[in-house]
Coordinates of C-alpha atoms and ligand atoms in Angstrom, one line a residue:
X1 CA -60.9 21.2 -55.3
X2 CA -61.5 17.4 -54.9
X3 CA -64.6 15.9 -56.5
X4 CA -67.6 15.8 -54.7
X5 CA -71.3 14.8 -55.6
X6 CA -73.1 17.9 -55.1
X7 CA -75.4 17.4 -52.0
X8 CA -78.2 20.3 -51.6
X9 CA -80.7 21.8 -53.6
X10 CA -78.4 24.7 -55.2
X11 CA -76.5 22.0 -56.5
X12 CA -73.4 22.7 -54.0
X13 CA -71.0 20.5 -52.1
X14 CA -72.5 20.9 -48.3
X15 CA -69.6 19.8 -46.0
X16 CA -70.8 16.9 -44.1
X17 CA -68.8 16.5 -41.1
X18 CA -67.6 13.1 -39.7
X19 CA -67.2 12.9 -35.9
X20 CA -64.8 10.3 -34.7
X21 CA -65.0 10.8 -30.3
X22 CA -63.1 8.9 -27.5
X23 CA -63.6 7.6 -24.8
X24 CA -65.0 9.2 -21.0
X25 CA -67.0 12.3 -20.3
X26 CA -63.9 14.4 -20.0
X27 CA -64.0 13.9 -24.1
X28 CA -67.1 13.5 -25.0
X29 CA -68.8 16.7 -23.2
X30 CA -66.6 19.1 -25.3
X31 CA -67.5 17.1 -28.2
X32 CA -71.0 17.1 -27.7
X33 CA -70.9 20.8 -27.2
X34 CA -69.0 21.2 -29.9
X35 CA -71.2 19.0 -32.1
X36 CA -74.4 21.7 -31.3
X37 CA -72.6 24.5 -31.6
X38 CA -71.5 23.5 -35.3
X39 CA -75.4 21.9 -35.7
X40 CA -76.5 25.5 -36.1
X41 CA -74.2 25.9 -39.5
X42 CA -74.9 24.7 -42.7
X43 CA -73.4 21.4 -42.8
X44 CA -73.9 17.8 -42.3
X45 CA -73.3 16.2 -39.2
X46 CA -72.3 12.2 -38.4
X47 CA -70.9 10.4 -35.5
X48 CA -68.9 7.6 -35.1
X49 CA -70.8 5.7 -31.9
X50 CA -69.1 2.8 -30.0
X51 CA -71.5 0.6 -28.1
X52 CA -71.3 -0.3 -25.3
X53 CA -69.8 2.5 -23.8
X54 CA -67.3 2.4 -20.8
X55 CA -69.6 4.4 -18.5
X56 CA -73.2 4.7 -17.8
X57 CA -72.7 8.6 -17.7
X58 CA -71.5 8.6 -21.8
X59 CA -74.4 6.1 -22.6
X60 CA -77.1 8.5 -21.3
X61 CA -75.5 11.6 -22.9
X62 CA -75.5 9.5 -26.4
X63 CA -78.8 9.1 -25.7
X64 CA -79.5 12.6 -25.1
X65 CA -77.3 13.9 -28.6
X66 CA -79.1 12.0 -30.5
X67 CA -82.9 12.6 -29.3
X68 CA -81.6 17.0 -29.3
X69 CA -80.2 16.4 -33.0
X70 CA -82.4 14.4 -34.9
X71 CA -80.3 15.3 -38.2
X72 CA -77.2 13.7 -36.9
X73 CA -76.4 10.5 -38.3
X74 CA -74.7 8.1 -35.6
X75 CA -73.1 5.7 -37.2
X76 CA -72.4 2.4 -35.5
X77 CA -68.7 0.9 -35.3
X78 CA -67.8 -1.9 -33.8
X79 CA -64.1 -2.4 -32.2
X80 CA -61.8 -5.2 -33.0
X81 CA -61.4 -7.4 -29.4
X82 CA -58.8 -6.3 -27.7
X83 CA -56.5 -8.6 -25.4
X84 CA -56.8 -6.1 -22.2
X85 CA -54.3 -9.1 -20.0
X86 CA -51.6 -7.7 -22.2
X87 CA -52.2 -4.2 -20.2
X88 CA -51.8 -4.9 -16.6
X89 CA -53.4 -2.5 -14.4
X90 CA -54.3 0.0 -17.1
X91 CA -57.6 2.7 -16.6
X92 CA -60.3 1.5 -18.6
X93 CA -60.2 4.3 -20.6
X94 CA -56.6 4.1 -21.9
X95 CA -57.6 0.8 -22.8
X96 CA -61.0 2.0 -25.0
X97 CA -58.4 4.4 -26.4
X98 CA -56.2 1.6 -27.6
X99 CA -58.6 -0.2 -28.5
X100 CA -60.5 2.5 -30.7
X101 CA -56.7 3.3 -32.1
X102 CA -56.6 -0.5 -33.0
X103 CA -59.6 -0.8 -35.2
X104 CA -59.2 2.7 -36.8
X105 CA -58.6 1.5 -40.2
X106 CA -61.6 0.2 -40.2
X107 CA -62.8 3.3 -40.8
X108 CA -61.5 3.8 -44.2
X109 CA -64.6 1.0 -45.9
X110 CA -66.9 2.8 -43.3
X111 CA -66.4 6.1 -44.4
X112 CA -66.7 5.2 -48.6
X113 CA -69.7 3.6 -47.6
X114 CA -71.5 6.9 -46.6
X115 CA -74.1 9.3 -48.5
X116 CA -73.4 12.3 -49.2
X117 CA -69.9 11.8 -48.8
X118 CA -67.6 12.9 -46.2
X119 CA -65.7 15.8 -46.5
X120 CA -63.9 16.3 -43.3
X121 CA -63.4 14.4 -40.0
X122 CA -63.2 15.7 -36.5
X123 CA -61.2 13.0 -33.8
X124 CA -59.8 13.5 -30.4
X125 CA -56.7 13.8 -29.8
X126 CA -56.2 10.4 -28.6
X127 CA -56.5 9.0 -31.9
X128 CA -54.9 11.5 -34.3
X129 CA -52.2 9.6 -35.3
X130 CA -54.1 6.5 -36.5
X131 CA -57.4 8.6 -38.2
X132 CA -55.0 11.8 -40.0
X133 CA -53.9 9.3 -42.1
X134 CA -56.9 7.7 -43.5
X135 CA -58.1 11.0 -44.1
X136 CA -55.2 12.2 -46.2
X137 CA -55.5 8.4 -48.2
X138 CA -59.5 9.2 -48.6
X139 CA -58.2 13.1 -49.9
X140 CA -60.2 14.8 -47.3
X141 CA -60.1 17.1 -44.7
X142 CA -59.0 16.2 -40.2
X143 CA -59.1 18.1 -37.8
X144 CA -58.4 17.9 -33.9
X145 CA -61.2 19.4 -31.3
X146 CA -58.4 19.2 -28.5
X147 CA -60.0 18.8 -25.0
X148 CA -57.6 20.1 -22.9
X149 CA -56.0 23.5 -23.0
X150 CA -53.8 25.6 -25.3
X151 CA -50.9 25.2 -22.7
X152 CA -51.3 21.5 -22.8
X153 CA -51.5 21.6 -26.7
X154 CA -48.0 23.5 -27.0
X155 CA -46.9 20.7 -24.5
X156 CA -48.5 17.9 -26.9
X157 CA -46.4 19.3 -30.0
X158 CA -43.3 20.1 -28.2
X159 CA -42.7 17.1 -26.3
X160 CA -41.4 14.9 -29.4
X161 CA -39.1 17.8 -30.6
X162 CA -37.8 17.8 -26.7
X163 CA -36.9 14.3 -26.6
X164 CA -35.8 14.4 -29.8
X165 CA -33.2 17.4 -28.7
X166 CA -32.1 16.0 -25.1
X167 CA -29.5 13.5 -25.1
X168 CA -30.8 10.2 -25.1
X169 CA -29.2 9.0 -21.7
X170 CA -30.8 11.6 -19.8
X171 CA -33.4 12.1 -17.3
X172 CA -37.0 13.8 -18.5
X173 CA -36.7 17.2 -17.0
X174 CA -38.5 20.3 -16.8
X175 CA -39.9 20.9 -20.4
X176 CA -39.4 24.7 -21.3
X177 CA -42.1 24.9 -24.4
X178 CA -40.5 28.0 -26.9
X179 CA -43.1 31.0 -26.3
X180 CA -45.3 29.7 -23.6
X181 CA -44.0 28.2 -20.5
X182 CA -41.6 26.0 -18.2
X183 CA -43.6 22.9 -17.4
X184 CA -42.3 21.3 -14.3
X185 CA -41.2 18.0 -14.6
X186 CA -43.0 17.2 -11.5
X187 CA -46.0 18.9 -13.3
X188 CA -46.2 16.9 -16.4
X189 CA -48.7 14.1 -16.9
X190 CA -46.8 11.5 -14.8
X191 CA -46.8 8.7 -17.2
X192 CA -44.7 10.8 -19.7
X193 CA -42.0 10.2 -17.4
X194 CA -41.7 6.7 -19.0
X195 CA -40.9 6.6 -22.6
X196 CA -41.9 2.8 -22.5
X197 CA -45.5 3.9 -20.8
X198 CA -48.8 3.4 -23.3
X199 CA -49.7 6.1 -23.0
X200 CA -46.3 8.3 -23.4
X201 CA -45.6 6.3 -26.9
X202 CA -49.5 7.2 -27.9
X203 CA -48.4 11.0 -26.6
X204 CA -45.5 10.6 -29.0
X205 CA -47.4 9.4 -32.0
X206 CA -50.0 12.1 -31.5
X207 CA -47.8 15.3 -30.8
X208 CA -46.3 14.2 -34.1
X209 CA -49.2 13.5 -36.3
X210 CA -50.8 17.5 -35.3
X211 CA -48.7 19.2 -37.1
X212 CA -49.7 17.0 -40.7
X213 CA -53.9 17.9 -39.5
X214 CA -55.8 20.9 -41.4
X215 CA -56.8 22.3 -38.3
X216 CA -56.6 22.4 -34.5
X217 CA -60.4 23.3 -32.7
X218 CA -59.6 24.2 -28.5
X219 CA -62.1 25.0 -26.4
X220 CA -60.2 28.0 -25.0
X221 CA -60.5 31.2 -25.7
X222 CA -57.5 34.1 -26.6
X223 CA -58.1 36.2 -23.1
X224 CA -57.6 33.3 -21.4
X225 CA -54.5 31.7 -23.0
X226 CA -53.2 34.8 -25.1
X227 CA -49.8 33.6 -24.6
X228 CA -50.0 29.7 -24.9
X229 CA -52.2 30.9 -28.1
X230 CA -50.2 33.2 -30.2
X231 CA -46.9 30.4 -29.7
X232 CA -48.7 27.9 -31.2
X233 CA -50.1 30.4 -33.9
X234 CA -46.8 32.0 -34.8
X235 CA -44.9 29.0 -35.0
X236 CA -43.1 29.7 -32.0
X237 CA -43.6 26.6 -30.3
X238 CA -43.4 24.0 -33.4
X239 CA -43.3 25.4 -37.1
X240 CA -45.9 24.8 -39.6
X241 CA -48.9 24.1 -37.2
X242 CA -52.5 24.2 -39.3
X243 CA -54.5 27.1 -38.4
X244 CA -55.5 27.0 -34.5
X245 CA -59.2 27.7 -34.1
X246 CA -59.9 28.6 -30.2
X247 CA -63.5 27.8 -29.9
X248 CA -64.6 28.1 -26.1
X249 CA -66.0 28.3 -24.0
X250 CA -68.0 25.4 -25.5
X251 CA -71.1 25.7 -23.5
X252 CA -73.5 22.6 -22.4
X253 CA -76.9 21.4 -24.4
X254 CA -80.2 21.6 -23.7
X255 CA -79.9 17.9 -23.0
X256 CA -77.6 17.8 -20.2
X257 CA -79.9 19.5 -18.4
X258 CA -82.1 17.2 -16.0
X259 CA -85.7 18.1 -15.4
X260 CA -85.6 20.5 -12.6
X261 CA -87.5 17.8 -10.1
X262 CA -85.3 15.3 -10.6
X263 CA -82.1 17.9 -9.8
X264 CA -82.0 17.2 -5.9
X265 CA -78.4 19.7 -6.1
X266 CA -80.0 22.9 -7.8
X267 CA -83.2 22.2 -5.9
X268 CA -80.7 22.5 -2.9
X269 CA -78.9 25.7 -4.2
X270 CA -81.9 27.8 -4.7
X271 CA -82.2 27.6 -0.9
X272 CA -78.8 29.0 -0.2
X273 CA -77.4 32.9 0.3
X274 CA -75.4 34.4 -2.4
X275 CA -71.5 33.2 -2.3
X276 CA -72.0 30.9 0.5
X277 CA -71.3 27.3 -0.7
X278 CA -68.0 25.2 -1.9
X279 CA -68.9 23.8 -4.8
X280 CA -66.3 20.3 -4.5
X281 CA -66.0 18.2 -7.3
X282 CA -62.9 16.4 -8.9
X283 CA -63.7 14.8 -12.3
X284 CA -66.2 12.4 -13.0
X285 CA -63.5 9.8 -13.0
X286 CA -61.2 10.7 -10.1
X287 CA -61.7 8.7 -7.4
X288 CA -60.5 9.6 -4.2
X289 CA -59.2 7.5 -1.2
X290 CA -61.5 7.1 1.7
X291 CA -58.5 8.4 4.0
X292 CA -58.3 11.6 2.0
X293 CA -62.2 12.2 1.3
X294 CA -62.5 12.4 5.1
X295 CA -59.7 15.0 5.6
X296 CA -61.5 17.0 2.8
X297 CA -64.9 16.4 4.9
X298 CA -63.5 17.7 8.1
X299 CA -62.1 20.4 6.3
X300 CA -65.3 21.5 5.0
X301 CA -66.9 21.2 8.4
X302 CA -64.1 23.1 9.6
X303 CA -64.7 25.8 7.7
X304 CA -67.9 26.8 8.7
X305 CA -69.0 27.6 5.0
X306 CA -71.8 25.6 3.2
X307 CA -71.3 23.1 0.6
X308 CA -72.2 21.1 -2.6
X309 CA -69.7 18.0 -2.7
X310 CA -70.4 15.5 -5.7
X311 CA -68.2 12.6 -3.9
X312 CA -67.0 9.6 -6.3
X313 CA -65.4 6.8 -5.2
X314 CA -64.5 4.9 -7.9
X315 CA -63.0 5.5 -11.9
X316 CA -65.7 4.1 -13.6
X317 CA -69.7 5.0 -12.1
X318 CA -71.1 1.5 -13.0
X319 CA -68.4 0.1 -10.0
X320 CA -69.4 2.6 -7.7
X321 CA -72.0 0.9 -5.0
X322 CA -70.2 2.3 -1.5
X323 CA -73.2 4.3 0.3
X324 CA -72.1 8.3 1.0
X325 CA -72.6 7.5 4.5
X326 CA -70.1 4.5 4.7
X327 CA -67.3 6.7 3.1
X328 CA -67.8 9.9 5.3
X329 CA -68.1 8.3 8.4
X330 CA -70.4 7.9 11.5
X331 CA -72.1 11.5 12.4
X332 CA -70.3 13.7 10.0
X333 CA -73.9 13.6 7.8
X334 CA -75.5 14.8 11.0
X335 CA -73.6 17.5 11.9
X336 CA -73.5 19.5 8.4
X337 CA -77.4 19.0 8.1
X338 CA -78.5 22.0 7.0
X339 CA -75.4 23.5 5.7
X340 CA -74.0 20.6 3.5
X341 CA -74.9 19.0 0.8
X342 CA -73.4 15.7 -0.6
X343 CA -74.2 13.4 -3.5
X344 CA -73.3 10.4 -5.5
X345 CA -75.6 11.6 -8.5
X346 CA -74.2 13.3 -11.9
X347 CA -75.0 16.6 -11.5
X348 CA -75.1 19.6 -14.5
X349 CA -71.9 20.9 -13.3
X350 CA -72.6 24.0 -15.2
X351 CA -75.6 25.0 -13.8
X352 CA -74.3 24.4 -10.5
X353 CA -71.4 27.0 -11.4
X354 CA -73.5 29.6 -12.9
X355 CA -75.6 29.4 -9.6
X356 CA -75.3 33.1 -7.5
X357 CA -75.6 30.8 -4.7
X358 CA -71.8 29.3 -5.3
X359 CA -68.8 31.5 -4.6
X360 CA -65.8 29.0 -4.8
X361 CA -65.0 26.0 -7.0
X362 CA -62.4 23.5 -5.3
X363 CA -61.4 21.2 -8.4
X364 CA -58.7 18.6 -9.5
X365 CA -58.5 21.6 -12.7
X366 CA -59.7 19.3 -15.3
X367 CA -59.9 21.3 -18.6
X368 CA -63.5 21.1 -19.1
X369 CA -64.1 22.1 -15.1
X370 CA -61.6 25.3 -16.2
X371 CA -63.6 26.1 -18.5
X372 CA -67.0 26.2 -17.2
X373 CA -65.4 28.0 -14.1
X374 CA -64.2 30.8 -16.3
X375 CA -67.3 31.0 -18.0
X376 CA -69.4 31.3 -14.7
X377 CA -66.6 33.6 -13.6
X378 CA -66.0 31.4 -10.1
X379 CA -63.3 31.6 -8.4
X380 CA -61.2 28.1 -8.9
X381 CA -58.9 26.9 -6.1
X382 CA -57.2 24.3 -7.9
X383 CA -56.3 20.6 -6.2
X384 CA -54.8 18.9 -10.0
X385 CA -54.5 15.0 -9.6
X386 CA -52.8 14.0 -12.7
X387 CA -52.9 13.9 -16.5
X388 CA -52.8 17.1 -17.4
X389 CA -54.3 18.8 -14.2
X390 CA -51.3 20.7 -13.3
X391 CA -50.8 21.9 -16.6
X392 CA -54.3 23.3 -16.3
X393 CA -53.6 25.0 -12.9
X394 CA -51.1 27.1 -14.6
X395 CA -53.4 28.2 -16.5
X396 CA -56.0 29.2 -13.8
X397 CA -53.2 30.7 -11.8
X398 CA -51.9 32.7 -15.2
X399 CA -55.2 34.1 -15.9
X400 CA -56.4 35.4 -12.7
X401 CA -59.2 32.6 -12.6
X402 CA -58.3 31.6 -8.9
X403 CA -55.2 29.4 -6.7
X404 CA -53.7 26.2 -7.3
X405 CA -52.3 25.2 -3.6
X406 CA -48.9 23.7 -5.8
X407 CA -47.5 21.2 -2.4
X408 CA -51.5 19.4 -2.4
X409 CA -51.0 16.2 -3.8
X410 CA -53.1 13.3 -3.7
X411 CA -53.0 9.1 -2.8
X412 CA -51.1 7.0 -4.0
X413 CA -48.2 8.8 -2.2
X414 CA -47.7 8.5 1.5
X415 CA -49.3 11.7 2.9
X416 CA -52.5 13.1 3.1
X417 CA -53.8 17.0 2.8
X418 CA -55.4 17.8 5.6
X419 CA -58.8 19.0 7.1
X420 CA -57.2 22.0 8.6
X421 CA -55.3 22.9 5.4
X422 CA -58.0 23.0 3.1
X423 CA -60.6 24.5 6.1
X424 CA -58.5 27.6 6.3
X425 CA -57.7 28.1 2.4
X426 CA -61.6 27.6 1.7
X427 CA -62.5 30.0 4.3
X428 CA -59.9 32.5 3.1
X429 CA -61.0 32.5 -0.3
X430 CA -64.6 32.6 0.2
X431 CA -64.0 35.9 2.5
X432 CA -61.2 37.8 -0.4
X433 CA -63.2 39.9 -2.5
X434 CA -59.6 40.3 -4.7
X435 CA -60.2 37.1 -6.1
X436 CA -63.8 37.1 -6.4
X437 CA -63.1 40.3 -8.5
X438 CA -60.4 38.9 -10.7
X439 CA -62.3 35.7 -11.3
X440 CA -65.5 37.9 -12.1
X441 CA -63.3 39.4 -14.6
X442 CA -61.9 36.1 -16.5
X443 CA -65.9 35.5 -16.8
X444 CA -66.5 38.8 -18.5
X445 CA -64.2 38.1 -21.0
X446 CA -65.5 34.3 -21.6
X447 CA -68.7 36.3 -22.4
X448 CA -66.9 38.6 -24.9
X449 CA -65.6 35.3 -26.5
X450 CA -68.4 33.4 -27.6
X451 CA -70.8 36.7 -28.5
X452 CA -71.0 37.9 -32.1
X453 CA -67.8 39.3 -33.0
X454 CA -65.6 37.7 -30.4
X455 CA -62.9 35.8 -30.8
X456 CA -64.1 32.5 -30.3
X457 CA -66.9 32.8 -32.3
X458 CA -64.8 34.6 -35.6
X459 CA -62.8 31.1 -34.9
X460 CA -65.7 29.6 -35.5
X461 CA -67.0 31.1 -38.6
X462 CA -63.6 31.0 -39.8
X463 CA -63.2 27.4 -38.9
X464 CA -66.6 26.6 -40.9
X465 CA -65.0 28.5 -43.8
X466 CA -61.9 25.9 -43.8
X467 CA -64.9 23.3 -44.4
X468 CA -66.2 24.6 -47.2
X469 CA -62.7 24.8 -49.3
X470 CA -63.6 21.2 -50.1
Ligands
UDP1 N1 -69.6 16.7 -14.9 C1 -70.9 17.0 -14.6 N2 -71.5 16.4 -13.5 C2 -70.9 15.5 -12.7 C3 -69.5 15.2 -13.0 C4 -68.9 15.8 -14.1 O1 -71.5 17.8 -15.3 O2 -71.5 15.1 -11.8 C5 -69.0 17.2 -16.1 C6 -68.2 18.5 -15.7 O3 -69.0 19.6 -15.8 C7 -67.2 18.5 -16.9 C8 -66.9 17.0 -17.1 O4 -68.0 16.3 -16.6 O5 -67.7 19.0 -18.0 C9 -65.6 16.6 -16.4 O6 -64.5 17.0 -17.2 P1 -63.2 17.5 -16.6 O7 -62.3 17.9 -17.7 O8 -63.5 18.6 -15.6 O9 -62.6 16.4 -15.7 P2 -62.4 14.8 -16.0 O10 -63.7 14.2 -15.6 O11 -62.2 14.6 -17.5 O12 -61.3 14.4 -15.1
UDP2 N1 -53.6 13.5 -24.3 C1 -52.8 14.0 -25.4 N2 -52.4 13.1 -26.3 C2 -52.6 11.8 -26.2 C3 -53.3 11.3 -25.1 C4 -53.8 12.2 -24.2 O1 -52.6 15.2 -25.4 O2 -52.1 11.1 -27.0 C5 -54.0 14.5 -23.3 C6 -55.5 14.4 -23.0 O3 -56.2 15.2 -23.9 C7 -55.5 15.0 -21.6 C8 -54.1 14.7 -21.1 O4 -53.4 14.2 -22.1 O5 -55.5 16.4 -21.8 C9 -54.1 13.8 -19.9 O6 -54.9 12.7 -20.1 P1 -55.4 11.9 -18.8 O7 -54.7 10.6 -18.7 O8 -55.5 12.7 -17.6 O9 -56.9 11.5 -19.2 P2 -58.2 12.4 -19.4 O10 -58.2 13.4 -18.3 O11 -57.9 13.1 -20.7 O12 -59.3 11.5 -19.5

């Protein structure tokens, strides 16, 4: 037991959680989600807030958080400048991530500073390596709420102990993680290809650090990643992991919701049939090539379904100013009428899946898309563009959730999919009542998860119980 002012009216130590988030709506959603979930226990709740943030998308939801969850403290930190020259080409938001690793030991003075003291921090994975550390100095608790999936975890702790097993000279290959999977090389995240890469050596660092944590929250849950989840738990894939808490589905706030005027896409829904429309959507930072965003369009046309498409053309939403019309080109717009819908605007991506009026999801298989797929129990055919996409699509192909068409790729190399490909495997889909079923099931069981008694939510409670051993 380490000394701690008691905090509450019984005279007990409350724990009084201290979220440190990254950077883009990929991260911050589960965290967010998270955050409410665990706002319902007894504990205290603050939140490390950098200002300003990289897109107008996280500034809003901040917004939101706070306004929902009056309680929650945010707590202001300011970065250290960081010389972004010296990273040519980088995303944005590798570059927030450096920077936030940069100024982490900052945190240190900020976190003595704070009443009633902190007994336990929560960071993204992209900063583990740089926060565990200050929290072991302090003599308190850190965890990891990991974004991404179970799978991609085992890949996260593995990957140092493979490099640090193949012989130097050679190639990256195909990564065969003890207990779980063969990861194709060609179905890694890309940039671990190349050691001398940012983000590979922040990879590195981070796969390393896990291991030293008190605790690993994913939002996953053990019927969909039994396998990927009793490896990790057993030691199979690295020993000595702290205890794994699967926590998903984490399901969205009250705040993400828009007010149902303003919602143009669910306003559009509630005029379609059951299982008629594509819902298309690849990330809210993937953007697409216009060469490739008119294959998809004719392909959508060509299937003679209906369709949501939330169409982004650029990685960060501030940049993006091309109008829909100028990217689809002249008469498409026209000719869907009626049966197609598509739209620049954020949209709650949940609702939209939940919706009886949507029977397929085509999606680059981020995590957090996954997830809310499985949850609505809708069908995924799965289009991965990078990071850890691919890893993700083995997952939705290994749990029944729906198809990852493995020879799609996307730009940047010299082909393009095209309309009549993705027309026919749309159309397919939406017609197979196999998949629809199988999918419906994956859904069940998300259900099972998160209700009293499930596994997800006896993580929870257990992972709340690991908070109070302070
Ligand atoms: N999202 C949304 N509305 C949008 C775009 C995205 O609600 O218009 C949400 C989506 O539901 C998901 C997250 O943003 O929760 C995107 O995360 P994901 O892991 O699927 O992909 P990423 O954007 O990180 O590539
Ligand atoms: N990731 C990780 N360790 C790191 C950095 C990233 O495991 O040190 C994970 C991250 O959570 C994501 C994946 O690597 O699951 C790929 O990241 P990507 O570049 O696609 O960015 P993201 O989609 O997370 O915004």
């Amino acid at each position: 037991l380490s000394s701690g002012e008691p905090n509450d009216a019984a005279g007990r130590t409350r724990p009084h959680v201290m979220f440190v988030p990254s950077a883009g709506m990929g991260h911050l959603l589960p965290f967010f989600r998270f955050i409410g979930a665990l706002s319902s226990h007894d504990v205290d709740i603050s939140i490390v807030t950098v200002l300003p943030t990289v897109s107008a998308a996280e500034a809003e939801h901040f917004d939101g958080l706070f306004k929902d969850f009056p309680t929650i403290r945010r707590i202001d930190f300011h970065l250290l400048p960081l010389d972004a020259s010296a990273f040519p080409g980088a995303d944005p938001f590798v570059l927030r991530w450096e920077a936030l690793r940069r100024s982490v030991h900052l945190l240190g003075p900020l976190i003595a500073g704070i009443i009633p003291r902190v007994t336990a921090i929560v960071t993204d994975v992209t900063m583990v390596s740089h926060v565990n550390p200050i929290a072991k100095e302090i003599d308190i608790q850190c965890h990891v709420l990991f974004i991404s999936c179970a799978t991609m975890m085992s890949l996260l702790t593995y990957f140092p102990i493979y490099l640090d097993k193949k012989e130097a000279q050679a190639d990256i290959g195909d990564v065969d993680i003890p207990g779980v999977r063969r990861i194709a090389r060609t179905s890694l995240p890309q940039p671990l290809l190349d050691l001398n890469k940012l983000f590979t050596k922040q990879f590195i660092e981070n796969g390393r650090e896990i291991a030293k944590t008190d605790g690993i929250l994913i939002n996953t849950f053990d019927a969909l990643e039994p396998v990927a989840l009793a490896a990790l738990r057993d030691g199979t894939v690295v020993p000595g992991l702290p205890p794994v808490f699967a926590v998903g589905h984490l399901s969205s706030l009250a705040g993400e919701m828009k007010a149902e005027a303003e919602d143009t896409a669910l306003a559009w829904l509630r005029q379609q049939p059951a299982h008629s429309v594509v819902y298309v959507a690849f990330g809210n930072r993937s953007a697409v090539s216009h060469e490739q965003i008119r294959e998809i369009a004719k392909g959508l046309e060509a299937s003679g379904c209906r369709f949501l498409w939330v169409l982004k053309t650029t990685v960060v939403d501030r940049d993006d100013v091309a109008g829909v019309r100028d990217v689809l080109g002249d008469g498409f717009l026209e000719r869907v009428h009626g049966r197609g819908m598509v739209t620049k605007a954020w949209v709650n991506q949940e609702e939209v899946l939940k919706h009886p009026a949507v029977g397929l999801f085509l999606s680059h298989s981020g995590w957090n898309s996954v997830t809310e797929a499985a949850a609505a129990g809708l069908p995924l055919l799965a289009w991965p563009r990078g990071g850890d996409h691919r890893v993700a699509a083995t997952v939705v192909v290994s749990s029944g959730l729906g198809v990852w068409m493995e020879h799609w790729s996307w730009d940047g190399e010299d082909w393009l999919v095209s309309g009549e490909e993705i027309g026919e495997i749309v159309k397919e889909m939406m017609a197979d009542a196999a998949v629809r079923e199988r999918a419906a099931k994956v859904g069940d069981e998300a259900t099972k998860a998160v209700a009293v008694g499930g596994t997800s939510h006896k993580s929870m409670l257990d992972f709340v119980a690991k908070l109070n051993t302070i």
